[in-house]
Short mmCIF file of C-alpha atoms in Angstrom, two decimals:
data_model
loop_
_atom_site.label_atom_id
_atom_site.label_comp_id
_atom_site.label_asym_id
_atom_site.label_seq_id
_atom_site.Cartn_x
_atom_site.Cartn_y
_atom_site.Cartn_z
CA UNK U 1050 0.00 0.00 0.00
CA UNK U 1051 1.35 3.17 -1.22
CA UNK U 1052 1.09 6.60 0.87
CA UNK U 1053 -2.18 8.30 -0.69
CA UNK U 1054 -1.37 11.62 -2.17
CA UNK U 1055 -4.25 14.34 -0.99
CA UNK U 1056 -6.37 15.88 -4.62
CA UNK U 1057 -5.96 19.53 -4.99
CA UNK U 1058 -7.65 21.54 -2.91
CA UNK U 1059 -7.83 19.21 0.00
CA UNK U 1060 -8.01 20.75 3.28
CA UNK U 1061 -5.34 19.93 6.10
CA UNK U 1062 -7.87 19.76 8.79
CA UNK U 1063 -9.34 16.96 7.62
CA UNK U 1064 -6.26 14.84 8.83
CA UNK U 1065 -6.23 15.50 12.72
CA UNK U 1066 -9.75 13.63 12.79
CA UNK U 1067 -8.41 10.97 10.97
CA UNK U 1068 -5.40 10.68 13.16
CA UNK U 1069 -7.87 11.25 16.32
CA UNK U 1070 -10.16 7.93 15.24
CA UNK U 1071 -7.34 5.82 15.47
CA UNK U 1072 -5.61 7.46 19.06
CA UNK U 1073 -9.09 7.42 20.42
CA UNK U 1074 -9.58 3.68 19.59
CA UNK U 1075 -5.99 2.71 21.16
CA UNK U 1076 -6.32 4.77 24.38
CA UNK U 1077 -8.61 1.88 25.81
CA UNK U 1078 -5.59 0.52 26.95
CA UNK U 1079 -5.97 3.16 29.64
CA UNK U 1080 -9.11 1.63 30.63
CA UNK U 1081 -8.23 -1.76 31.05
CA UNK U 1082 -8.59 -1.74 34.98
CA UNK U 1083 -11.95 -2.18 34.32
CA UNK U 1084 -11.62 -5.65 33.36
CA UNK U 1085 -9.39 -6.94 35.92
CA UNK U 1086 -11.99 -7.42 38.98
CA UNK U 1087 -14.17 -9.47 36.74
CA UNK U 1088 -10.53 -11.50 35.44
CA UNK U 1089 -9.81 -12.07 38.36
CA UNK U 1090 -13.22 -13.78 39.48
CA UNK U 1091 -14.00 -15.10 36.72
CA UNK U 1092 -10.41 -17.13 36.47
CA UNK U 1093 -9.08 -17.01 39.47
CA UNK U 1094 -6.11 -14.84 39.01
CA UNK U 1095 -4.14 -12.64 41.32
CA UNK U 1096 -4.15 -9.10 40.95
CA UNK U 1097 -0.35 -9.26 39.15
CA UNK U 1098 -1.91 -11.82 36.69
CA UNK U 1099 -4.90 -9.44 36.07
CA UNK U 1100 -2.24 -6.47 34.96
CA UNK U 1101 -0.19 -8.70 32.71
CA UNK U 1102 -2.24 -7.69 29.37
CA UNK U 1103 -1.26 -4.12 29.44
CA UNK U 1104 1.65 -4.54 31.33
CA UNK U 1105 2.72 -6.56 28.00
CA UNK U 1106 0.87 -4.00 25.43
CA UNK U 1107 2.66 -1.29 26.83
CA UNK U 1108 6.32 -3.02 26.34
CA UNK U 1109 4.96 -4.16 22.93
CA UNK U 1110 3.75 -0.49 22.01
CA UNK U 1111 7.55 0.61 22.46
CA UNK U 1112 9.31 -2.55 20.86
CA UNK U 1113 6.60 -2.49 17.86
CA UNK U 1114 7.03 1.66 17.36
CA UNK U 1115 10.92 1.58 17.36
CA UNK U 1116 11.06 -1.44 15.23
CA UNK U 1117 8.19 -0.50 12.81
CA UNK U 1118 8.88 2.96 12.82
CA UNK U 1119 11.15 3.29 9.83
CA UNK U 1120 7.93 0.96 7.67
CA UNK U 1121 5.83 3.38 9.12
CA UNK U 1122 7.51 6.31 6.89
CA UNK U 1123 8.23 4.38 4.05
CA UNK U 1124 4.89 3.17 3.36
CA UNK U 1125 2.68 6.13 4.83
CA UNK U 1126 -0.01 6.34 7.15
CA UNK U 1127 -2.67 4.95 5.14
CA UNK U 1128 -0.89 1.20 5.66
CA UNK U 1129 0.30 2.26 9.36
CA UNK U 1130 -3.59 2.69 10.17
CA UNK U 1131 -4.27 -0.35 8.18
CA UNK U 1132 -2.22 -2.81 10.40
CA UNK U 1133 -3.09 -1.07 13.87
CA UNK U 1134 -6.76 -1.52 12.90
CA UNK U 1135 -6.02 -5.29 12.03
CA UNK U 1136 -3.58 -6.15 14.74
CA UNK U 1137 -5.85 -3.82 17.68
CA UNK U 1138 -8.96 -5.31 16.45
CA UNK U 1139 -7.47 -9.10 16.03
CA UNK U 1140 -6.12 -8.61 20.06
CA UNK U 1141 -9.23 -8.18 20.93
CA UNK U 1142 -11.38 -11.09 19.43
CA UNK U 1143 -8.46 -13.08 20.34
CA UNK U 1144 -9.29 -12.28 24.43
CA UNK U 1145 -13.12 -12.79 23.30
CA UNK U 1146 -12.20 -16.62 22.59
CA UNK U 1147 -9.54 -16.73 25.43
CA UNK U 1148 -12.00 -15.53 28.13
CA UNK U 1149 -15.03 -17.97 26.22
CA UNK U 1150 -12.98 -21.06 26.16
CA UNK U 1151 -11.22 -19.82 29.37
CA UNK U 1152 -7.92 -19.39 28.78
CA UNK U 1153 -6.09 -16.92 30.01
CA UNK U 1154 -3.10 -17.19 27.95
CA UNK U 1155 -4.82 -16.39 25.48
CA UNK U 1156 -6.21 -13.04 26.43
CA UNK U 1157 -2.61 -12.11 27.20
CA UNK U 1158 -1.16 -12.96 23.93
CA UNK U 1159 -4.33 -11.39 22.07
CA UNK U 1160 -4.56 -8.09 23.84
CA UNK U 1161 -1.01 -7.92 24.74
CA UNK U 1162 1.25 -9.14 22.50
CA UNK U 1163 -1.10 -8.39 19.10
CA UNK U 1164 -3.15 -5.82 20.43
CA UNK U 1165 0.19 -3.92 21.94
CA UNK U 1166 1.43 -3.93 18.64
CA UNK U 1167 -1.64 -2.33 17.03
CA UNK U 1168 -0.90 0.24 19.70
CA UNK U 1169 2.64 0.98 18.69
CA UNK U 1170 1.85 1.17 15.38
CA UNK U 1171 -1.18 3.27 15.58
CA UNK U 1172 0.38 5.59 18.02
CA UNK U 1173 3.06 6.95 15.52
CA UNK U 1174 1.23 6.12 12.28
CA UNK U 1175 -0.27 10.22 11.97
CA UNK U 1176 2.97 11.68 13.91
CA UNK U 1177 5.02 12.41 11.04
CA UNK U 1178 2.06 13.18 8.56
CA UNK U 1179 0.46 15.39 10.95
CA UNK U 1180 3.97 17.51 11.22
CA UNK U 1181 4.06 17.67 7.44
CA UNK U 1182 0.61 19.21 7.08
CA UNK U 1183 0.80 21.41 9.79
CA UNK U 1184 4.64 22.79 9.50
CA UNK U 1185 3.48 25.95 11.09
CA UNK U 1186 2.07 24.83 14.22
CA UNK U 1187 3.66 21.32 14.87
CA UNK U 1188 2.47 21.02 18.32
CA UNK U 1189 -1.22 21.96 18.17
CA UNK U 1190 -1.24 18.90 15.09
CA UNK U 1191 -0.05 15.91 17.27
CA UNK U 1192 -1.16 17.64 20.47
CA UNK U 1193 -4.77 17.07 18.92
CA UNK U 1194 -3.80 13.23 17.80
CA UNK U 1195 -1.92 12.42 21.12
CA UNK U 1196 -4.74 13.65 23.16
CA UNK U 1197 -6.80 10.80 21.69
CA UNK U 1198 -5.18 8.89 23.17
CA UNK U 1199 -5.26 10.02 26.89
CA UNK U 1200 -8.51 10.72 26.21
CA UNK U 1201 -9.97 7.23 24.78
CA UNK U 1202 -10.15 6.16 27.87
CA UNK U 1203 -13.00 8.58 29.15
CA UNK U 1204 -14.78 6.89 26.73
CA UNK U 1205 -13.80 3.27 27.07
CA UNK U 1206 -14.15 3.35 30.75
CA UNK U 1207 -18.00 4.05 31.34
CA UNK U 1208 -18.53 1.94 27.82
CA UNK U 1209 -16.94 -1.62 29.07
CA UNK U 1210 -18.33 -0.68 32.65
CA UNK U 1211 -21.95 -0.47 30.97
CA UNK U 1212 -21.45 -3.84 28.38
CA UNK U 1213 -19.97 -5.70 31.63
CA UNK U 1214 -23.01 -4.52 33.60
CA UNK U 1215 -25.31 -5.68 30.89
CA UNK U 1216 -23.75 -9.09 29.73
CA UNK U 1217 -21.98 -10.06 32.60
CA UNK U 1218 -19.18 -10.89 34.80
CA UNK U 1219 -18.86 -14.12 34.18
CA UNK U 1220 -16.01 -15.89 31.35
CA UNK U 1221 -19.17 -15.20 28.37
CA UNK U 1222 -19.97 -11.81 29.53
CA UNK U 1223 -16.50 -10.39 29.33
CA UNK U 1224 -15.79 -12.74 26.06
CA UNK U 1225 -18.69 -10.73 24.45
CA UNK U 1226 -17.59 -7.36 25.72
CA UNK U 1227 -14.17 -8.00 24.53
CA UNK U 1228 -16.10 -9.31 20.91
CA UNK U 1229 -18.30 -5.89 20.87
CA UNK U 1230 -14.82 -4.02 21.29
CA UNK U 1231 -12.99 -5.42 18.51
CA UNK U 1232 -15.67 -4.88 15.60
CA UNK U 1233 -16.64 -1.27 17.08
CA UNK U 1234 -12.96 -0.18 17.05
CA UNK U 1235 -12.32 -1.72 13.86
CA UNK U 1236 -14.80 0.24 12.24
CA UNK U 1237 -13.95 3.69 14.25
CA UNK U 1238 -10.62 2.90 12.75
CA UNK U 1239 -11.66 2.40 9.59
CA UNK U 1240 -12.36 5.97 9.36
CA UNK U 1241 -8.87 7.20 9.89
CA UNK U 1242 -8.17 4.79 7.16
CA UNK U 1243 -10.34 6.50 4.58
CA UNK U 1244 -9.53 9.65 5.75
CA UNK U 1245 -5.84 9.88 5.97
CA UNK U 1246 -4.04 11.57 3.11
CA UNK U 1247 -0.03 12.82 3.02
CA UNK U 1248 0.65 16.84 0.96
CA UNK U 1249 1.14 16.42 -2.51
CA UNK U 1250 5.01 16.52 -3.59
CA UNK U 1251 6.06 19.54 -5.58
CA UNK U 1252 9.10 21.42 -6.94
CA UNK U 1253 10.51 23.61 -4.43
CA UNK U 1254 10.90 26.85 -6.90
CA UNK U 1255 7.46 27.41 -6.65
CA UNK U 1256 7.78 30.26 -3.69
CA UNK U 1257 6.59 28.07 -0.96
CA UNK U 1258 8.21 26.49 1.76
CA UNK U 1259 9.05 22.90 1.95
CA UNK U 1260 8.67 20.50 4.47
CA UNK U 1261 11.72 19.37 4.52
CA UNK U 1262 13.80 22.78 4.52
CA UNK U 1263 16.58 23.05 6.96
CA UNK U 1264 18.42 20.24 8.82
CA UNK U 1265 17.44 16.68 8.28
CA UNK U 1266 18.34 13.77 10.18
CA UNK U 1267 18.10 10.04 9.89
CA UNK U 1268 16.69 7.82 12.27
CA UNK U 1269 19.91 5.54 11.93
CA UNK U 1270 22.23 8.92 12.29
CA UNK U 1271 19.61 10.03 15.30
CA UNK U 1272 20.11 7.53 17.30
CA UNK U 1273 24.03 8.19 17.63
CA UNK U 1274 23.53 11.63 18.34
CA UNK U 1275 23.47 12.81 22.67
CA UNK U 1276 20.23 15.11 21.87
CA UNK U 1277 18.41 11.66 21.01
CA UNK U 1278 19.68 10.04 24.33
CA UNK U 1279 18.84 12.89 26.39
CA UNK U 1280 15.45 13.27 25.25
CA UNK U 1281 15.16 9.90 26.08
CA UNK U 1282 15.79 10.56 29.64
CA UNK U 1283 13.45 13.51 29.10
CA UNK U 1284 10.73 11.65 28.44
CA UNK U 1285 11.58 8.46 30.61
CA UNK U 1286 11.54 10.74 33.50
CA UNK U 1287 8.64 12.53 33.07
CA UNK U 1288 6.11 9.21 32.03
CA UNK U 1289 7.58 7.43 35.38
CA UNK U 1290 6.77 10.42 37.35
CA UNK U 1291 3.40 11.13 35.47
CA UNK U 1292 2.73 6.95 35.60
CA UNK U 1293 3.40 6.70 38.99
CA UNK U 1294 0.48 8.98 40.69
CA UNK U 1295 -1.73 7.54 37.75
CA UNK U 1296 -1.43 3.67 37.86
CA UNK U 1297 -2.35 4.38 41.68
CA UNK U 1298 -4.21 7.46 41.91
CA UNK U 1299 -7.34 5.68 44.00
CA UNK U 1300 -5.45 3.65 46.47
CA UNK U 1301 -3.01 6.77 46.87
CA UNK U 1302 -5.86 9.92 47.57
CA UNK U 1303 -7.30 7.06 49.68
CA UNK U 1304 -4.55 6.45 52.14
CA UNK U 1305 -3.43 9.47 52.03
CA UNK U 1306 -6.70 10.91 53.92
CA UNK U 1307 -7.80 8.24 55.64
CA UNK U 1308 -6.82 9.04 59.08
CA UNK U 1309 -8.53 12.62 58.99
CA UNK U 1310 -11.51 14.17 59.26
CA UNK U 1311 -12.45 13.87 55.00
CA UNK U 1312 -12.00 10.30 53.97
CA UNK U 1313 -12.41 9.73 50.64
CA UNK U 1314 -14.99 7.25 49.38
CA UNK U 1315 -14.89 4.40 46.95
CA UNK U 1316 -16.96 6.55 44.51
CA UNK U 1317 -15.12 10.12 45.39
CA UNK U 1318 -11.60 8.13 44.45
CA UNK U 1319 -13.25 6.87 40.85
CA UNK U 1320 -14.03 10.55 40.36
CA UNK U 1321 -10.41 11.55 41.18
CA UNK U 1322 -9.32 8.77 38.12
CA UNK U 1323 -11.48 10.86 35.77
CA UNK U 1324 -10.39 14.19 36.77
CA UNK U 1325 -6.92 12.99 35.97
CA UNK U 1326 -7.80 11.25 32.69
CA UNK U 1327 -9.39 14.45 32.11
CA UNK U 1328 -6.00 16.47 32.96
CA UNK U 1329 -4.34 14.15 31.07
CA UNK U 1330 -6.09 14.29 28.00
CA UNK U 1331 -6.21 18.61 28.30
CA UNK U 1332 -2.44 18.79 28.75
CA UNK U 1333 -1.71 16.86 25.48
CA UNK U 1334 -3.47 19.89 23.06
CA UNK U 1335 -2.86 22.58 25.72
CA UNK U 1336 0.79 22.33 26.66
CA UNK U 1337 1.76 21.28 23.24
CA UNK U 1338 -0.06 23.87 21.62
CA UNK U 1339 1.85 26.38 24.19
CA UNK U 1340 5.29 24.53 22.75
CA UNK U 1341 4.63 26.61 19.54
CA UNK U 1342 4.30 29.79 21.78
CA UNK U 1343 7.45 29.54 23.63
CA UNK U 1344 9.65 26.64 22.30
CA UNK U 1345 10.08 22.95 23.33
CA UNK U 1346 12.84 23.65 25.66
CA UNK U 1347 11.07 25.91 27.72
CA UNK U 1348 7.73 23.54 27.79
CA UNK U 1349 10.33 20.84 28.70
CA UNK U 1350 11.45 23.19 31.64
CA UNK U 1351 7.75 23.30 33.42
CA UNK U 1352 7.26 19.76 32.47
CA UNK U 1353 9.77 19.21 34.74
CA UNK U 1354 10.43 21.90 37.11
CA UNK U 1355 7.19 22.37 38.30
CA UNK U 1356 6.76 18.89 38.13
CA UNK U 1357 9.00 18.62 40.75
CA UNK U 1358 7.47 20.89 43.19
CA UNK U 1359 3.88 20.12 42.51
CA UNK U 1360 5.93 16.29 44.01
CA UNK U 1361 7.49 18.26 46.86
CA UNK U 1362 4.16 19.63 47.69
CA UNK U 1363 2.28 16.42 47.96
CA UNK U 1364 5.08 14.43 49.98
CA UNK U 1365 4.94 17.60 52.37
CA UNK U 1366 1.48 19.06 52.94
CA UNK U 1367 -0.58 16.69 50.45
CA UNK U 1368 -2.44 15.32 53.69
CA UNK U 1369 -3.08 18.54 55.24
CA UNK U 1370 -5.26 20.45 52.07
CA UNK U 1371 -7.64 17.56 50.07
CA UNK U 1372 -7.83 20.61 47.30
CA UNK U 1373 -4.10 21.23 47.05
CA UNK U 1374 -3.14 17.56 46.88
CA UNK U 1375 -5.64 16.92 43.51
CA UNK U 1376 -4.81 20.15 42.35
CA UNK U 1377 -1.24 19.11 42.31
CA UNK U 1378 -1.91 15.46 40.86
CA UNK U 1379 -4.31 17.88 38.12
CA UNK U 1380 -1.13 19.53 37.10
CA UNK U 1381 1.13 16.36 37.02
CA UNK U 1382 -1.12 14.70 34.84
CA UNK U 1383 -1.29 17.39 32.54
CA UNK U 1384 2.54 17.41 32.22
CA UNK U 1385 2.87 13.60 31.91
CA UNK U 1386 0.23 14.11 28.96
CA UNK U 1387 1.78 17.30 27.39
CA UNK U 1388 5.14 15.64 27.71
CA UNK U 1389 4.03 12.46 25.39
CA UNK U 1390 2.25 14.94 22.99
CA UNK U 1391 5.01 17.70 22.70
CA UNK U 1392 8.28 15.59 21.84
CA UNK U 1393 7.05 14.77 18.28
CA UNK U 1394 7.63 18.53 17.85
CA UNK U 1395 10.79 18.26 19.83
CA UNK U 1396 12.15 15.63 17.61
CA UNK U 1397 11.19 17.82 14.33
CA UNK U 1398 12.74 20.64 15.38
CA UNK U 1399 15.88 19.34 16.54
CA UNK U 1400 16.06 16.09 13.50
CA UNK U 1401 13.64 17.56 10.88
CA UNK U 1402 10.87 15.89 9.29
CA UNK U 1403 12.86 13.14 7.01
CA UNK U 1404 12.43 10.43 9.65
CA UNK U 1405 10.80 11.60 12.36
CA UNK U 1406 8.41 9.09 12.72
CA UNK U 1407 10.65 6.56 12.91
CA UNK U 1408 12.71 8.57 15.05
CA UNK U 1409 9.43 9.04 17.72
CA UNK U 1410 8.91 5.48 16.80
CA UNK U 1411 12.37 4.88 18.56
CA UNK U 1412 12.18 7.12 21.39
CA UNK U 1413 8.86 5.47 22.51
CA UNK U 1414 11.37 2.69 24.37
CA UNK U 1415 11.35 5.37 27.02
CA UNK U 1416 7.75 4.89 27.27
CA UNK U 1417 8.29 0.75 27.79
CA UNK U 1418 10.97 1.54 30.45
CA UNK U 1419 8.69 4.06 32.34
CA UNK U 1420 5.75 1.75 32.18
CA UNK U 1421 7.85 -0.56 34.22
CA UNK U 1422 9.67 1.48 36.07
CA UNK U 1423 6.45 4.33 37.68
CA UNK U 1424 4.39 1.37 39.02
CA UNK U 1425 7.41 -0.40 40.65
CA UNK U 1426 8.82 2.34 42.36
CA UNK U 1427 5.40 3.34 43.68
CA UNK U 1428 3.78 -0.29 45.07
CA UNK U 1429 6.89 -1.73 45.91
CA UNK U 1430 7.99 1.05 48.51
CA UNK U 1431 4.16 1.02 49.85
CA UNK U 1432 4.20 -2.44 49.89
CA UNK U 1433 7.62 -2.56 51.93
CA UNK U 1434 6.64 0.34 54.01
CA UNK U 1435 3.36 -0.81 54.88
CA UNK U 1436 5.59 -3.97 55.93
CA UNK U 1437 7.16 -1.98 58.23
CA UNK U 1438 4.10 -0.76 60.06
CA UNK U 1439 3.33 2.51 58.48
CA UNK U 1440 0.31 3.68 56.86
CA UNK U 1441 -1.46 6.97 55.13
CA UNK U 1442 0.68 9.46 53.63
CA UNK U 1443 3.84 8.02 54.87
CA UNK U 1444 3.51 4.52 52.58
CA UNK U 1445 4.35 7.25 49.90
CA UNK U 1446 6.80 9.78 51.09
CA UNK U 1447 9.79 8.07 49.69
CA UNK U 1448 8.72 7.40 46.45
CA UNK U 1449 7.42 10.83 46.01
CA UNK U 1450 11.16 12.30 46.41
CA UNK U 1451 12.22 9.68 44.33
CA UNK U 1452 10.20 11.07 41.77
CA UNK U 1453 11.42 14.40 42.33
CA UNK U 1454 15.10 13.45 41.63
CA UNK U 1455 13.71 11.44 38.53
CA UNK U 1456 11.95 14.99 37.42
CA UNK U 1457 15.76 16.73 38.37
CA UNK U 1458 17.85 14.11 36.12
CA UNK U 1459 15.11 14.86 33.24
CA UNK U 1460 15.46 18.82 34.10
CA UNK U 1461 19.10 18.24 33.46
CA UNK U 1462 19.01 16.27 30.13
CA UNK U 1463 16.76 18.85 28.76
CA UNK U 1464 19.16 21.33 29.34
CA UNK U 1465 22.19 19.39 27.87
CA UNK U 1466 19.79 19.43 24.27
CA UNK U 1467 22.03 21.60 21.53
CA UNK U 1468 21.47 21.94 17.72
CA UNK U 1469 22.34 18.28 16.12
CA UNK U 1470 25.99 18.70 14.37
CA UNK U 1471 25.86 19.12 10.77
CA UNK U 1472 27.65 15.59 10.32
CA UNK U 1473 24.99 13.98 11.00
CA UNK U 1474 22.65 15.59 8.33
CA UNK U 1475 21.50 13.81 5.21
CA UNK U 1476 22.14 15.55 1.86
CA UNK U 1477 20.15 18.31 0.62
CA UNK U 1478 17.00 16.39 -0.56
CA UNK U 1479 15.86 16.09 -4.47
CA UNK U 1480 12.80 18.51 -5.35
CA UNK U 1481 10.82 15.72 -6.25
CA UNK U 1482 11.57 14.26 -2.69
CA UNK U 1483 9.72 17.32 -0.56
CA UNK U 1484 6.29 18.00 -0.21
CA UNK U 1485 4.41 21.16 0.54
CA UNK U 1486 3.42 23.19 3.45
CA UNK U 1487 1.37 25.76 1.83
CA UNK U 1488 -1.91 23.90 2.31
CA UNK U 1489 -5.01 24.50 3.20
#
């Protein structure tokens, strides 16, 4: 499948939607601790069984992206779409027949290992196209993609709540949930498909600017180059910070005001997850769209600055003020999500636009790592502390500075970012080879 050219007089702002049915579709993922109560009754698994299917989509999302990433610019977004619809949508009926024939393996290699790499693929397949339509304003484009993806699971959450409330709990209720996923997102998908188109390419003496004017950069060069390596610490640091408060956000608001006056409920603490899915999703478009405003260093510099002492804040008065601890968790969330939807932008200014979806497609590793790394520093120092007799606040003090020092290292790399040396640029590209940015 060939990358389909847009007609004349096709308008750039039909692309973001198509990009947005796809990230919309993937961000389930976000929303797959609604299944694992009914998992775990239904088959009898532990809680660290339950997690394994994302645990594993998440490591394939980066694997799939860094390896696939170079396909995904040779061959366009039109066939990127294409294979995230079939591999997301296959990982899915694939966990409908493990759960019906109860097996769990099964559900784990479906959603996980196929369905994770339908969400590698579809995470990068608009990133590059996206930057080529909208060379002007690179971070409002994948800002608006990316925040599909925090955002799908606002939608997914209520949705498999409802069809698990309706079919059941049981092995056959969650098989046919898992069924009604896969053909709805296939079709949602579908759209992005039909709707995805690349600029036209042109000759470069017709007064306009081209895409790919000014430095360009291979993935292969990239990835010898420090400025790749320390926005990989960039973003590792920030998604372990971000990941941390998220992938425990009820248990934490819980404990942390449990012994005052204000406890928070069961129902209160399911409304905190939404408020941060909903900070999440707002940071992506809002603090990438500020990136154009003031540059990607400087949005790197509150990412992580004020990251850190919204941290300090919680480990040191979060239990005194119930507003100023989810106000500071609001703010976190909304850098972890800016952070994932600015460093496309990031990557084009410093690389270009030659490769730089394979070159996000590589950096996305930093993702896999963090997705390990958040949860473990969180629940295993609550786990030990509670151990050692503590409760409340305190099962969380230590891992909270952690993460500020994580946040510090990151504030660090970003500063060590320079211009890429010129030896790593490719050759002045053909006229035939760019496309326009004088669209619509």
């Amino acid at each position: 499948m060939s990358p389909l050219m847009a007609p004349a007089g096709w308008s750039r702002w039909l692309v973001p939607p198509a990009a947005l049915s796809v990230h919309l579709s993937i961000g389930q993922a976000y929303a797959w601790s609604v299944f694992k109560p009914p998992l775990e009754s239904a088959l009898g698994l532990s809680g660290t069984q339950s997690a394994l299917p994302f645990q594993l989509g998440i490591v394939m999302l980066g694997l799939s992206a860094a390896f696939g990433g170079t396909l995904v610019e040779r061959k366009g977004p039109r066939w990127a779409m294409t294979v995230a619809l079939v591999c997301f949508s296959s990982g899915f009926l694939l966990a409908a027949l493990g759960a019906a024939v109860e097996q769990y393996w099964l559900i784990v290699f479906g959603y996980g290992f196929v369905g994770g790499i339908g969400l590698g693929i579809g995470y990068i397949s608009p990133v590059s196209t996206l930057i080529k339509w909208f060379p002007d304003r690179p971070g409002m484009a994948t800002g608006i993609a990316i925040m599909g993806f925090g955002g799908g699971a606002l939608i997914a959450s209520p949705w498999s709540a409802q069809m698990l409330e309706s079919f059941g709990t049981d092995s056959s209720g969650i098989a046919l949930a898992f069924l009604v996923h896969g053909l709805t997102y296939a079709v949602f998908m579908l759209l992005g498909v039909l709707l995805v188109r690349v600029p036209r390419p042109v000759k470069t003496d017709g007064g306009g600017p081209a895409v790919l004017d000014g430095p360009q950069v291979s993935a292969r060069s990239a990835v010898r180059t420090p400025q790749f390596w320390c926005l990989w610490i960039v973003l590792c640091m920030n998604v372990t910070a971000g990941i941390g408060i998220l992938e425990k956000a009820a248990p934490m608001i819980t404990d942390f005001f449990a012994d005052t006056s204000t406890p928070v409920s069961v129902s209160a603490a399911a409304g905190f997850v939404a408020l941060l899915s909903a900070a999440n999703m707002a940071g992506r478009i809002g603090w990438s769209s500020t990136s154009d405003l003031i540059g990607r260093k400087n949005i790197y510099r509150v990412y992580l600055g004020v990251g850190a002492l919204m941290y300090a804040l919680i480990a040191l008065a979060g239990d005194s003020s119930k507003p100023l601890f989810i106000l500071c968790a609001l703010v976190i969330l909304s850098f972890y999500g800016g952070g994932f939807a600015t460093v496309p932008a990031y990557l084009k200014d410093l690389f270009g636009t030659y490769q730089v979806g394979a070159i996000h497609g590589r950096l996305l590793t930093a993702w896999s790592t963090a997705g390990v790394l958040g949860p473990l520093i969180v629940n295993w120092i609550a786990d030990r502390q509670e151990e050692a007799g503590k409760d409340g606040s305190s099962l969380y003090t230590l891992s909270l500075f952690i993460m500020i020092g994580l946040l510090a290292v990151g504030f660090v790399a970003n500063e060590l970012v320079r211009p890429v040396h010129p030896r790593h640029h490719e050759p002045v590209a053909r006229p035939q080879e760019k496309e326009a940015s004088d669209v619509r």
